mmCIF file with all atom_site columns, N, CA and C in Angstrom:
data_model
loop_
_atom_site.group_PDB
_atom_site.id
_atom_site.type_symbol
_atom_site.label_atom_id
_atom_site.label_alt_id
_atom_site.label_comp_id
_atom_site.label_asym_id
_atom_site.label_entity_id
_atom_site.label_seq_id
_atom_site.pdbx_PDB_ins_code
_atom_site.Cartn_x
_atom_site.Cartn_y
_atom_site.Cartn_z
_atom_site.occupancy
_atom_site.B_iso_or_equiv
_atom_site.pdbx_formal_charge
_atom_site.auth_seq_id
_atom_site.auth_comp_id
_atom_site.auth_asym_id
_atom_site.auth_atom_id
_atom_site.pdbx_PDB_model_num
ATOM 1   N N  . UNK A 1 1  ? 0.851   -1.176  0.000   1.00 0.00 ? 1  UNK A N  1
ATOM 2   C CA . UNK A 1 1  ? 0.000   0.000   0.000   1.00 0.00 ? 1  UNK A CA 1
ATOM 3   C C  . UNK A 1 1  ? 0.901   1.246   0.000   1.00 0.00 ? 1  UNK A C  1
ATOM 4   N N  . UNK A 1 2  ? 0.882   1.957   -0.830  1.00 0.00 ? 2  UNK A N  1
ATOM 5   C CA . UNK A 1 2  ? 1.841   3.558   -1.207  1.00 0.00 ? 2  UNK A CA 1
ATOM 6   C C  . UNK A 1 2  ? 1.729   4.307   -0.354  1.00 0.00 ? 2  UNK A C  1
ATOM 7   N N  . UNK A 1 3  ? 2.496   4.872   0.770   1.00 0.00 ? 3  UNK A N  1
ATOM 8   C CA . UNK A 1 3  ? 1.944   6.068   1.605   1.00 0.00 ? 3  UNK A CA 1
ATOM 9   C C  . UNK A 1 3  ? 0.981   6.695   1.870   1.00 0.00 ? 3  UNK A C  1
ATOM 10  N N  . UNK A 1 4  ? 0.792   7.649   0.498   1.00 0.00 ? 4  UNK A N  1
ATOM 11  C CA . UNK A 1 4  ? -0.058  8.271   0.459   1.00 0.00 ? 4  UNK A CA 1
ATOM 12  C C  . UNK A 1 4  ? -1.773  8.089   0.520   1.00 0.00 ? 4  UNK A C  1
ATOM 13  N N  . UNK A 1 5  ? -1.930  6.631   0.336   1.00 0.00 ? 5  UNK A N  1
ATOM 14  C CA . UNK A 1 5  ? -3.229  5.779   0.180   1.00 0.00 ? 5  UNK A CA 1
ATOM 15  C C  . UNK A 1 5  ? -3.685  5.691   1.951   1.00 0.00 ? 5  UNK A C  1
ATOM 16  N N  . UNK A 1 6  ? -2.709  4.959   2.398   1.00 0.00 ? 6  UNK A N  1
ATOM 17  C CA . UNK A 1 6  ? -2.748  5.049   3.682   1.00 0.00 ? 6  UNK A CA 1
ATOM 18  C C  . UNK A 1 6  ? -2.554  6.189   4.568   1.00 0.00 ? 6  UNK A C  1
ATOM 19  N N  . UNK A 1 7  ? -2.298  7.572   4.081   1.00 0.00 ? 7  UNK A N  1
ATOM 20  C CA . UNK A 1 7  ? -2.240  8.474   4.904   1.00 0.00 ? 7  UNK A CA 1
ATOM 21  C C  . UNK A 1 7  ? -4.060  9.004   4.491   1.00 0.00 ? 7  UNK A C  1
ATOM 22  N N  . UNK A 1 8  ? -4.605  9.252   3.415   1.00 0.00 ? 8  UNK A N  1
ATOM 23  C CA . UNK A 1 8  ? -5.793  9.007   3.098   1.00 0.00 ? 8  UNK A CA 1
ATOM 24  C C  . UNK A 1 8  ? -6.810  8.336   3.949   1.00 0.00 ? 8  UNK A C  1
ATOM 25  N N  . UNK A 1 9  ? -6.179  7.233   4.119   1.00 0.00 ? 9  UNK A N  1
ATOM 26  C CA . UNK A 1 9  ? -7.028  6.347   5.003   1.00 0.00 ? 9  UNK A CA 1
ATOM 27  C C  . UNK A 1 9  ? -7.305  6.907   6.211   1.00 0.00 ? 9  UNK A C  1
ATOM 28  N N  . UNK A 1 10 ? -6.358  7.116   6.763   1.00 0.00 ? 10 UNK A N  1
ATOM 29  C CA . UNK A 1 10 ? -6.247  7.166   8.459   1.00 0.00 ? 10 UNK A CA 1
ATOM 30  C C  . UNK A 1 10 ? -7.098  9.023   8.473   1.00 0.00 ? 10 UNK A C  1
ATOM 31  N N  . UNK A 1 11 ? -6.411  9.633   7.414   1.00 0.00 ? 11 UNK A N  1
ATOM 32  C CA . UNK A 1 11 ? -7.204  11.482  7.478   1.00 0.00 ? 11 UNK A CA 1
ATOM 33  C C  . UNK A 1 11 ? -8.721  11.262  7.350   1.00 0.00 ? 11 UNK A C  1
ATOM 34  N N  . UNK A 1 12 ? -9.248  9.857   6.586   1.00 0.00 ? 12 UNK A N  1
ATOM 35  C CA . UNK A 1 12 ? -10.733 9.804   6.939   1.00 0.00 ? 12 UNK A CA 1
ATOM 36  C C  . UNK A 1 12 ? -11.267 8.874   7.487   1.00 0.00 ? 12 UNK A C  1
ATOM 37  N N  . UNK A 1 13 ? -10.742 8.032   8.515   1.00 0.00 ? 13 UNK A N  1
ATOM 38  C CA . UNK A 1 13 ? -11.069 7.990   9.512   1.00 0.00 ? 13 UNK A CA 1
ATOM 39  C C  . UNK A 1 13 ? -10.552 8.423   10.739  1.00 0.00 ? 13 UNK A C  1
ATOM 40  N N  . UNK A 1 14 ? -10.263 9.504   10.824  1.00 0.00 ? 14 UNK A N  1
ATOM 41  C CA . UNK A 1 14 ? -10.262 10.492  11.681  1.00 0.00 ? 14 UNK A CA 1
ATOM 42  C C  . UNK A 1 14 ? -11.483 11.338  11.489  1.00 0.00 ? 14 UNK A C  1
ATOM 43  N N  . UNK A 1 15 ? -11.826 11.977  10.520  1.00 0.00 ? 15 UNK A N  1
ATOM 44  C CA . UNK A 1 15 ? -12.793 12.726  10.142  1.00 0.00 ? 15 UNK A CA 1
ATOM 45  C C  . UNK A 1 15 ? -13.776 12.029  10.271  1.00 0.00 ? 15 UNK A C  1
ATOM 46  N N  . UNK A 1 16 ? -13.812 10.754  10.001  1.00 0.00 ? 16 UNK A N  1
ATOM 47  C CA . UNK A 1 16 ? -15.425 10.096  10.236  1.00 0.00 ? 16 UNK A CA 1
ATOM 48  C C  . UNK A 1 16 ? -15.707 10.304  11.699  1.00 0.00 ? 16 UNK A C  1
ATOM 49  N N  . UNK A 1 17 ? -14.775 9.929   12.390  1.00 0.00 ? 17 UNK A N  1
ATOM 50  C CA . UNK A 1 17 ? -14.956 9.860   13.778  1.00 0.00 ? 17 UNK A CA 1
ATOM 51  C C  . UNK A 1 17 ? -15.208 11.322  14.141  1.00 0.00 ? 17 UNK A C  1
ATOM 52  N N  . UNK A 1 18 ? -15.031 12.196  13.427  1.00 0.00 ? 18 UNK A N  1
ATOM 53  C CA . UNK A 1 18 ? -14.877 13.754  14.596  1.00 0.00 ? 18 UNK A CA 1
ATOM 54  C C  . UNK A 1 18 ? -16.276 13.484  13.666  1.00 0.00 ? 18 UNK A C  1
ATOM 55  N N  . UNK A 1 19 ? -16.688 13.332  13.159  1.00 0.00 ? 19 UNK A N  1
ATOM 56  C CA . UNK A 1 19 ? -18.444 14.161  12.245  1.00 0.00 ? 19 UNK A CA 1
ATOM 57  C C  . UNK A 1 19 ? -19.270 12.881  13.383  1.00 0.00 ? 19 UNK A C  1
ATOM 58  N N  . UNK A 1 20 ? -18.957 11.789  13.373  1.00 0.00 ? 20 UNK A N  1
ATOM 59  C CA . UNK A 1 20 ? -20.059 10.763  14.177  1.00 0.00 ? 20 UNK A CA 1
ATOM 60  C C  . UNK A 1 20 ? -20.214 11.314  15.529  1.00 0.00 ? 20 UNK A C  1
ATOM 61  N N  . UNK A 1 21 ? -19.085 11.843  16.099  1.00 0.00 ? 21 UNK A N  1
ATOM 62  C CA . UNK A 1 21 ? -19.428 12.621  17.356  1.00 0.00 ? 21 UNK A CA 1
ATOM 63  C C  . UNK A 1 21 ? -20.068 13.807  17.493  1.00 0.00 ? 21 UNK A C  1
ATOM 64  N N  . UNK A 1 22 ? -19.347 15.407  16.174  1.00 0.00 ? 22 UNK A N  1
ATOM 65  C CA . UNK A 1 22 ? -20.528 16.193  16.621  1.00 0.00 ? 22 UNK A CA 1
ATOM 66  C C  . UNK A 1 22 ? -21.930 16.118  15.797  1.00 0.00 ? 22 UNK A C  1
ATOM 67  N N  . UNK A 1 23 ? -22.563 15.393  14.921  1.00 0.00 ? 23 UNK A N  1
ATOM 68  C CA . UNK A 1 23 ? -23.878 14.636  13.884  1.00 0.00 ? 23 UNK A CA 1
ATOM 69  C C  . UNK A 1 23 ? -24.951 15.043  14.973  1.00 0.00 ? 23 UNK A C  1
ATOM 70  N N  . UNK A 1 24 ? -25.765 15.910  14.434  1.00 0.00 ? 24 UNK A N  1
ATOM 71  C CA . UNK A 1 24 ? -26.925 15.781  14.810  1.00 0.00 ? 24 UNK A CA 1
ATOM 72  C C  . UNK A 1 24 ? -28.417 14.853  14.717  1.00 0.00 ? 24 UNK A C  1
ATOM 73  N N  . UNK A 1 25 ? -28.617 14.635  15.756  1.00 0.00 ? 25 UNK A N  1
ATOM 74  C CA . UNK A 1 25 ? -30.083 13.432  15.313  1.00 0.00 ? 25 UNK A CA 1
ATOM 75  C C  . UNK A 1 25 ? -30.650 13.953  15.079  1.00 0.00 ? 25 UNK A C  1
ATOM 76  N N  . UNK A 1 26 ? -31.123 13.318  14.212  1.00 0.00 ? 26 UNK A N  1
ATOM 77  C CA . UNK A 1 26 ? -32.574 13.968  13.623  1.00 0.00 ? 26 UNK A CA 1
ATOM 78  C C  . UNK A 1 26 ? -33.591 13.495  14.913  1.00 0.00 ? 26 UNK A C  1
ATOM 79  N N  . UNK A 1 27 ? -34.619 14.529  15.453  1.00 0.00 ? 27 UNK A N  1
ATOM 80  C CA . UNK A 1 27 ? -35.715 14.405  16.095  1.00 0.00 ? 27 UNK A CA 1
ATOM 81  C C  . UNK A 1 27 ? -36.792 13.271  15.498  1.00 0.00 ? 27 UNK A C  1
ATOM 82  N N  . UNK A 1 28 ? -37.222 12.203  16.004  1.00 0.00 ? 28 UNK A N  1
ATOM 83  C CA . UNK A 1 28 ? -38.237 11.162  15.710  1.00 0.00 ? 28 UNK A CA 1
ATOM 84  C C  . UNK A 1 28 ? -39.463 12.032  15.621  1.00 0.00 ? 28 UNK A C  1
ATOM 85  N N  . UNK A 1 29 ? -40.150 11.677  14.538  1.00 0.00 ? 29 UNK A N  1
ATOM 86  C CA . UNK A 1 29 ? -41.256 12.464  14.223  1.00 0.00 ? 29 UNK A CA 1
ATOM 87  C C  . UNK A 1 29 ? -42.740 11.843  15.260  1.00 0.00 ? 29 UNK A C  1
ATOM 88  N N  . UNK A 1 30 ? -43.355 13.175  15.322  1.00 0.00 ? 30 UNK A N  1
ATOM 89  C CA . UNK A 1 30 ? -44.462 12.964  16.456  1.00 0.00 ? 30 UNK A CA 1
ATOM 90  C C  . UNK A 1 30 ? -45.787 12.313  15.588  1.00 0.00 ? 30 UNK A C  1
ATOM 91  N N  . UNK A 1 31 ? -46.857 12.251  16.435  1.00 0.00 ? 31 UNK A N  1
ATOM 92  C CA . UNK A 1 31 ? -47.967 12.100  16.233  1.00 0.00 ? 31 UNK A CA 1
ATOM 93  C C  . UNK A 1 31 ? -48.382 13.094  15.275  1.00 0.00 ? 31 UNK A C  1
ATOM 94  N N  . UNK A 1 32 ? -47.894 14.218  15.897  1.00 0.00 ? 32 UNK A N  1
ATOM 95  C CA . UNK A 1 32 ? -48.880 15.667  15.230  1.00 0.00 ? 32 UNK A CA 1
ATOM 96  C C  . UNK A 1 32 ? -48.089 15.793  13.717  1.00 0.00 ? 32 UNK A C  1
ATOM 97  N N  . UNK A 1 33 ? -47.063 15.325  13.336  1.00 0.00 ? 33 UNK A N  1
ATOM 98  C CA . UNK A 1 33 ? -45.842 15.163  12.219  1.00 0.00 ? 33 UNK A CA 1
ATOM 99  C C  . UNK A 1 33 ? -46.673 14.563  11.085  1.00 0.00 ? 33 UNK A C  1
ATOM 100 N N  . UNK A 1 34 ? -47.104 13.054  11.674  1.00 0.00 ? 34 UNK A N  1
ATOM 101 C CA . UNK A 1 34 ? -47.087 12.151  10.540  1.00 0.00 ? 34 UNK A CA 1
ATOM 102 C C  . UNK A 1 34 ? -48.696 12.218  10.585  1.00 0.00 ? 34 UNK A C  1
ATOM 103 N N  . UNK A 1 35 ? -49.752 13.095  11.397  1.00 0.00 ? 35 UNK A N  1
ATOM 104 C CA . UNK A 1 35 ? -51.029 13.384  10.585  1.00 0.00 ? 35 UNK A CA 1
ATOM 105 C C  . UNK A 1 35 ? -50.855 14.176  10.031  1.00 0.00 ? 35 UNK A C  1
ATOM 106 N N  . UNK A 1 36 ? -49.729 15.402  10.068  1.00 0.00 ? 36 UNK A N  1
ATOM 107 C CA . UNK A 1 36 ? -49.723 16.453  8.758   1.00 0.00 ? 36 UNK A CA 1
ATOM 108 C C  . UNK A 1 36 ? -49.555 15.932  7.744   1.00 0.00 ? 36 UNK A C  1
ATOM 109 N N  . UNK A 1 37 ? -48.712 14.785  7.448   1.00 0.00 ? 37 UNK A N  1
ATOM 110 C CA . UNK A 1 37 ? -48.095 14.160  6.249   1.00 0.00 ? 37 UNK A CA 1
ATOM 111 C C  . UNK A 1 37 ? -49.401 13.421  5.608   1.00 0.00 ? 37 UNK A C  1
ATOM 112 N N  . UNK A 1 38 ? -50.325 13.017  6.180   1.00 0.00 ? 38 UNK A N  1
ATOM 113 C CA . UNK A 1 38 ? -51.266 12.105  5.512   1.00 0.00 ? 38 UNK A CA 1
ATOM 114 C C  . UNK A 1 38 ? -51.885 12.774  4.900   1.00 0.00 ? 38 UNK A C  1
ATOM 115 N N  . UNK A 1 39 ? -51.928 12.142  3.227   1.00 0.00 ? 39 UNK A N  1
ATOM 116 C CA . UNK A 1 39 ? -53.156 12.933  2.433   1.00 0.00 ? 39 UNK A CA 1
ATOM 117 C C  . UNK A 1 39 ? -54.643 12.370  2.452   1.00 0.00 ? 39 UNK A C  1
ATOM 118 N N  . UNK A 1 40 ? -55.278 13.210  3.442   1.00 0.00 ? 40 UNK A N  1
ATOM 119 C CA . UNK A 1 40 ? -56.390 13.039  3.495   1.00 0.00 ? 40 UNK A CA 1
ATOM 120 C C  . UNK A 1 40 ? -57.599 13.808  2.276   1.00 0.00 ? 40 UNK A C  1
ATOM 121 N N  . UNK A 1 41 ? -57.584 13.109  1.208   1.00 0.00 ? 41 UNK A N  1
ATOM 122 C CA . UNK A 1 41 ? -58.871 12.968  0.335   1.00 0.00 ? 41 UNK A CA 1
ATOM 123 C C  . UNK A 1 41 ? -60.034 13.418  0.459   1.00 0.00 ? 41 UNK A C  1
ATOM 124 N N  . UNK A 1 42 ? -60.828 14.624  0.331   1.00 0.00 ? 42 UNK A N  1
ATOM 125 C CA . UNK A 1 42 ? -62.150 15.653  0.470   1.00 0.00 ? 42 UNK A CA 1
ATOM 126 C C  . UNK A 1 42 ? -62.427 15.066  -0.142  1.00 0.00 ? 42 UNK A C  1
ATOM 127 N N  . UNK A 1 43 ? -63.417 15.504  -1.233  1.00 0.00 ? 43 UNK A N  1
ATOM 128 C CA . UNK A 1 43 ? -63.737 16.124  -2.631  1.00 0.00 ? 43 UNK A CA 1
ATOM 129 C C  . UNK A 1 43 ? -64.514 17.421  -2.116  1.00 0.00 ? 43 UNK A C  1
ATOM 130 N N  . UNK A 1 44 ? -65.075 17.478  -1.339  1.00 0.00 ? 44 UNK A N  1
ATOM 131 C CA . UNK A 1 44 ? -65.744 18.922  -0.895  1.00 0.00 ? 44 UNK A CA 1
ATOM 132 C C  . UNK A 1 44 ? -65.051 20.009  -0.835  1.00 0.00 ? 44 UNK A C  1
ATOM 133 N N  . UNK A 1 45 ? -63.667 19.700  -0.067  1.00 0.00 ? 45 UNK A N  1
ATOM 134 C CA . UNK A 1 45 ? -62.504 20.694  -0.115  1.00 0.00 ? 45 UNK A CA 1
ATOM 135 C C  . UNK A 1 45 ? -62.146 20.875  -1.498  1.00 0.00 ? 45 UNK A C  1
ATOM 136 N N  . UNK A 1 46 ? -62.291 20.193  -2.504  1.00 0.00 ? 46 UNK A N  1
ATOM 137 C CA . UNK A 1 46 ? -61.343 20.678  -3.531  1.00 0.00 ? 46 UNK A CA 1
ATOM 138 C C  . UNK A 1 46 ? -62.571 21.312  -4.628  1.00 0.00 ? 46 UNK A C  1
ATOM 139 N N  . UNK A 1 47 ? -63.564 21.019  -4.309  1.00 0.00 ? 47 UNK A N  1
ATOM 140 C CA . UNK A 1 47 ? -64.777 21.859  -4.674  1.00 0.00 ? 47 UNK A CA 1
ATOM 141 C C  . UNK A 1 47 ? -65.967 20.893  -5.500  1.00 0.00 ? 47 UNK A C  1
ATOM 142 N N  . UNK A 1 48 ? -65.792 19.541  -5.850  1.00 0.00 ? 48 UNK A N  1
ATOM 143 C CA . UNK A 1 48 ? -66.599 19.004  -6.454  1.00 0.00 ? 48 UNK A CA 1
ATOM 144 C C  . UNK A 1 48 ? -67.890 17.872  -5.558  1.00 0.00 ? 48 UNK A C  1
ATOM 145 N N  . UNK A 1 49 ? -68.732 18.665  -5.444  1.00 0.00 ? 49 UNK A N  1
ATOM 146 C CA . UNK A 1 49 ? -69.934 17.733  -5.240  1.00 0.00 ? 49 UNK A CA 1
ATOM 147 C C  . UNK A 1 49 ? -70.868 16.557  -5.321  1.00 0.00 ? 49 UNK A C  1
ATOM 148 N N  . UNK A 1 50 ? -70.512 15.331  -4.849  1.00 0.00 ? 50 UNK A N  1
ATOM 149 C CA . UNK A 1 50 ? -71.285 14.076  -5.233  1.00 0.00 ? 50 UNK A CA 1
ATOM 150 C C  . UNK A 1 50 ? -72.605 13.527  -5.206  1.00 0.00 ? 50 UNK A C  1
ATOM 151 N N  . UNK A 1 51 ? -73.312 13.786  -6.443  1.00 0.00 ? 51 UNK A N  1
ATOM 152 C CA . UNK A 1 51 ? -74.534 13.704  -6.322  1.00 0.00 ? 51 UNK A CA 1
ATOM 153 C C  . UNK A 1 51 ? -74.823 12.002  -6.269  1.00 0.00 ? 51 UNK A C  1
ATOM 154 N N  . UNK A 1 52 ? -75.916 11.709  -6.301  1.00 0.00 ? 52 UNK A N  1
ATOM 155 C CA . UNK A 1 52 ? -76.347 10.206  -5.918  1.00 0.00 ? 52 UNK A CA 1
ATOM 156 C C  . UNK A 1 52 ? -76.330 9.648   -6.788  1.00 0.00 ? 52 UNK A C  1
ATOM 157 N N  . UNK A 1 53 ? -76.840 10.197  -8.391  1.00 0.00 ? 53 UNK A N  1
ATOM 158 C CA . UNK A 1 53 ? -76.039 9.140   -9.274  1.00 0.00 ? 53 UNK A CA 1
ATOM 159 C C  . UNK A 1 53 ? -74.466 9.330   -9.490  1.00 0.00 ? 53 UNK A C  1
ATOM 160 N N  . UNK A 1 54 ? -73.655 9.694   -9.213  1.00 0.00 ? 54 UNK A N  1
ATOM 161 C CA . UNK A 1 54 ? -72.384 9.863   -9.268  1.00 0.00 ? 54 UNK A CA 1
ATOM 162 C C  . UNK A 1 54 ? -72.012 8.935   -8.696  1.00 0.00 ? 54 UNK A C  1
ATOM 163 N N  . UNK A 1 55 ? -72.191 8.894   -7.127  1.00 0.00 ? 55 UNK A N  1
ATOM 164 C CA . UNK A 1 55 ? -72.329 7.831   -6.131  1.00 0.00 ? 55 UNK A CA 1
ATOM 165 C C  . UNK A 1 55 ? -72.528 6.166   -6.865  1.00 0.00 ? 55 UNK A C  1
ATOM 166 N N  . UNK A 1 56 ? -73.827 6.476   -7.464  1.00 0.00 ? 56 UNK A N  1
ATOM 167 C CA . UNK A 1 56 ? -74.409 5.127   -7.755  1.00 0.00 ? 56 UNK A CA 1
ATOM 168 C C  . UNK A 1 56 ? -73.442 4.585   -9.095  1.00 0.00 ? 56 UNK A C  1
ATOM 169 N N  . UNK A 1 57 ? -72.980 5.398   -9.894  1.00 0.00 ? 57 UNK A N  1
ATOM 170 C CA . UNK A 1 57 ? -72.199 4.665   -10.696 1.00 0.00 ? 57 UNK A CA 1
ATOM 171 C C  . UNK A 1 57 ? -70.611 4.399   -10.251 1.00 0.00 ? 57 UNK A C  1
ATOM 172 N N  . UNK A 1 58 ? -70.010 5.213   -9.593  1.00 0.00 ? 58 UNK A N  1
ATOM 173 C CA . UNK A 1 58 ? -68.761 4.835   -8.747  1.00 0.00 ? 58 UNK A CA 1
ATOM 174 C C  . UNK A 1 58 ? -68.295 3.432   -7.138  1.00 0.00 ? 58 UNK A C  1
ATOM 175 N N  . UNK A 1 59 ? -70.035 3.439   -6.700  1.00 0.00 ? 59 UNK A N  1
ATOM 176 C CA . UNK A 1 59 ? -70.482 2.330   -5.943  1.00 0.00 ? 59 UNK A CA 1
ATOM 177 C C  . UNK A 1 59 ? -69.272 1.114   -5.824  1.00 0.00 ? 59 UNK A C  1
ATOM 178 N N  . UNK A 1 60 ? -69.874 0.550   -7.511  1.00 0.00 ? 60 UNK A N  1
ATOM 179 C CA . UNK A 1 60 ? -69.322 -0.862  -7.345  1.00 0.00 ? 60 UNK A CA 1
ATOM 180 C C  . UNK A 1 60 ? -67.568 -1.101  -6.974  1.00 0.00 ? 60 UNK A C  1
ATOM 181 N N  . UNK A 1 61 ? -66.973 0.317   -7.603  1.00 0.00 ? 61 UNK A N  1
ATOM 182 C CA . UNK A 1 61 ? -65.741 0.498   -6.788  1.00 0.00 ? 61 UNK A CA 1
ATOM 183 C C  . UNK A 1 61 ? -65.402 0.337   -5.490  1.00 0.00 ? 61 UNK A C  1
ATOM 184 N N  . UNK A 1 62 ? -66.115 1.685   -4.795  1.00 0.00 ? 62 UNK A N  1
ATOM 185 C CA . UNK A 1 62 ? -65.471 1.472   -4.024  1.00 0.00 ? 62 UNK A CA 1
ATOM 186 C C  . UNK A 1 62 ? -65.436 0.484   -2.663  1.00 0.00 ? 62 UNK A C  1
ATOM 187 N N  . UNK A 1 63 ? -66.820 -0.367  -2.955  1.00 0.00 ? 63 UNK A N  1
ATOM 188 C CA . UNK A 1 63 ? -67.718 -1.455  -2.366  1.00 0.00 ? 63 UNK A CA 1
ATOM 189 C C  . UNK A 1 63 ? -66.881 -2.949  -3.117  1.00 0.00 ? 63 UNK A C  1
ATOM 190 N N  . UNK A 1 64 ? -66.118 -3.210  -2.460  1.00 0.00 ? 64 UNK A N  1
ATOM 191 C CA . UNK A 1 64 ? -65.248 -4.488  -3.531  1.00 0.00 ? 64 UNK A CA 1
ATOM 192 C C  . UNK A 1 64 ? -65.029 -5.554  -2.309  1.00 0.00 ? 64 UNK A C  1
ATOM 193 N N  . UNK A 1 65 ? -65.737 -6.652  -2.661  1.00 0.00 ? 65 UNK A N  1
ATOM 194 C CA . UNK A 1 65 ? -65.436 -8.212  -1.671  1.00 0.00 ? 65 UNK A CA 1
ATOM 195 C C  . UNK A 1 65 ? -64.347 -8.552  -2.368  1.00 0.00 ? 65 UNK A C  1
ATOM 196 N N  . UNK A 1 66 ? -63.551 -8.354  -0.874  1.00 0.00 ? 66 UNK A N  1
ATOM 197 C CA . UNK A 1 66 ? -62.058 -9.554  -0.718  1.00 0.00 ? 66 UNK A CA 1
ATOM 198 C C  . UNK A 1 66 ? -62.819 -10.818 -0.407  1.00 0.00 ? 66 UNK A C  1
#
C-alpha cells in the first residue's frame, strides 16, 4: 500500500470519527408530524360535489369483496 493511500485512510477515519461525534439526530417524528403528512382525500374541499347518481355509478368500486 503507497503512503499516500494510507495516509488518506487514516485522514478519513479520523474525520469520520470527529463528524459521528458532533452529527446531529434527527428528532423522531411525532404524532402531530405524521397526521400532517397524511393525504387526506375531500372532494368537498377541492370543490366538487357528489350527487347520488355519481355515487351510484362509482359504488361498485369502491364497495369491492375480498
Amino acid at each position: 500500500m503507497p503512503a499516500h493511500t494510507r495516509f488518506n485512510a487514516l485522514v478519513s477515519s479520523i474525520a469520520a470519527a470527529v463528524l459521528s461525534v458532533f452529527a446531529k439526530q434527527r428528532p423522531k417524528p411525532s404524532v402531530k408530524d405524521i397526521d400532517r403528512m397524511e393525504f387526506k382525500t375531500s372532494t368537498q374541499r377541492m370543490g366538487v360535489r357528489f350527487t347520488e347518481r355519481i355515487r351510484d355509478v362509482f359504488r361498485f368500486k369502491w364497495l369491492k369483496k375480498h
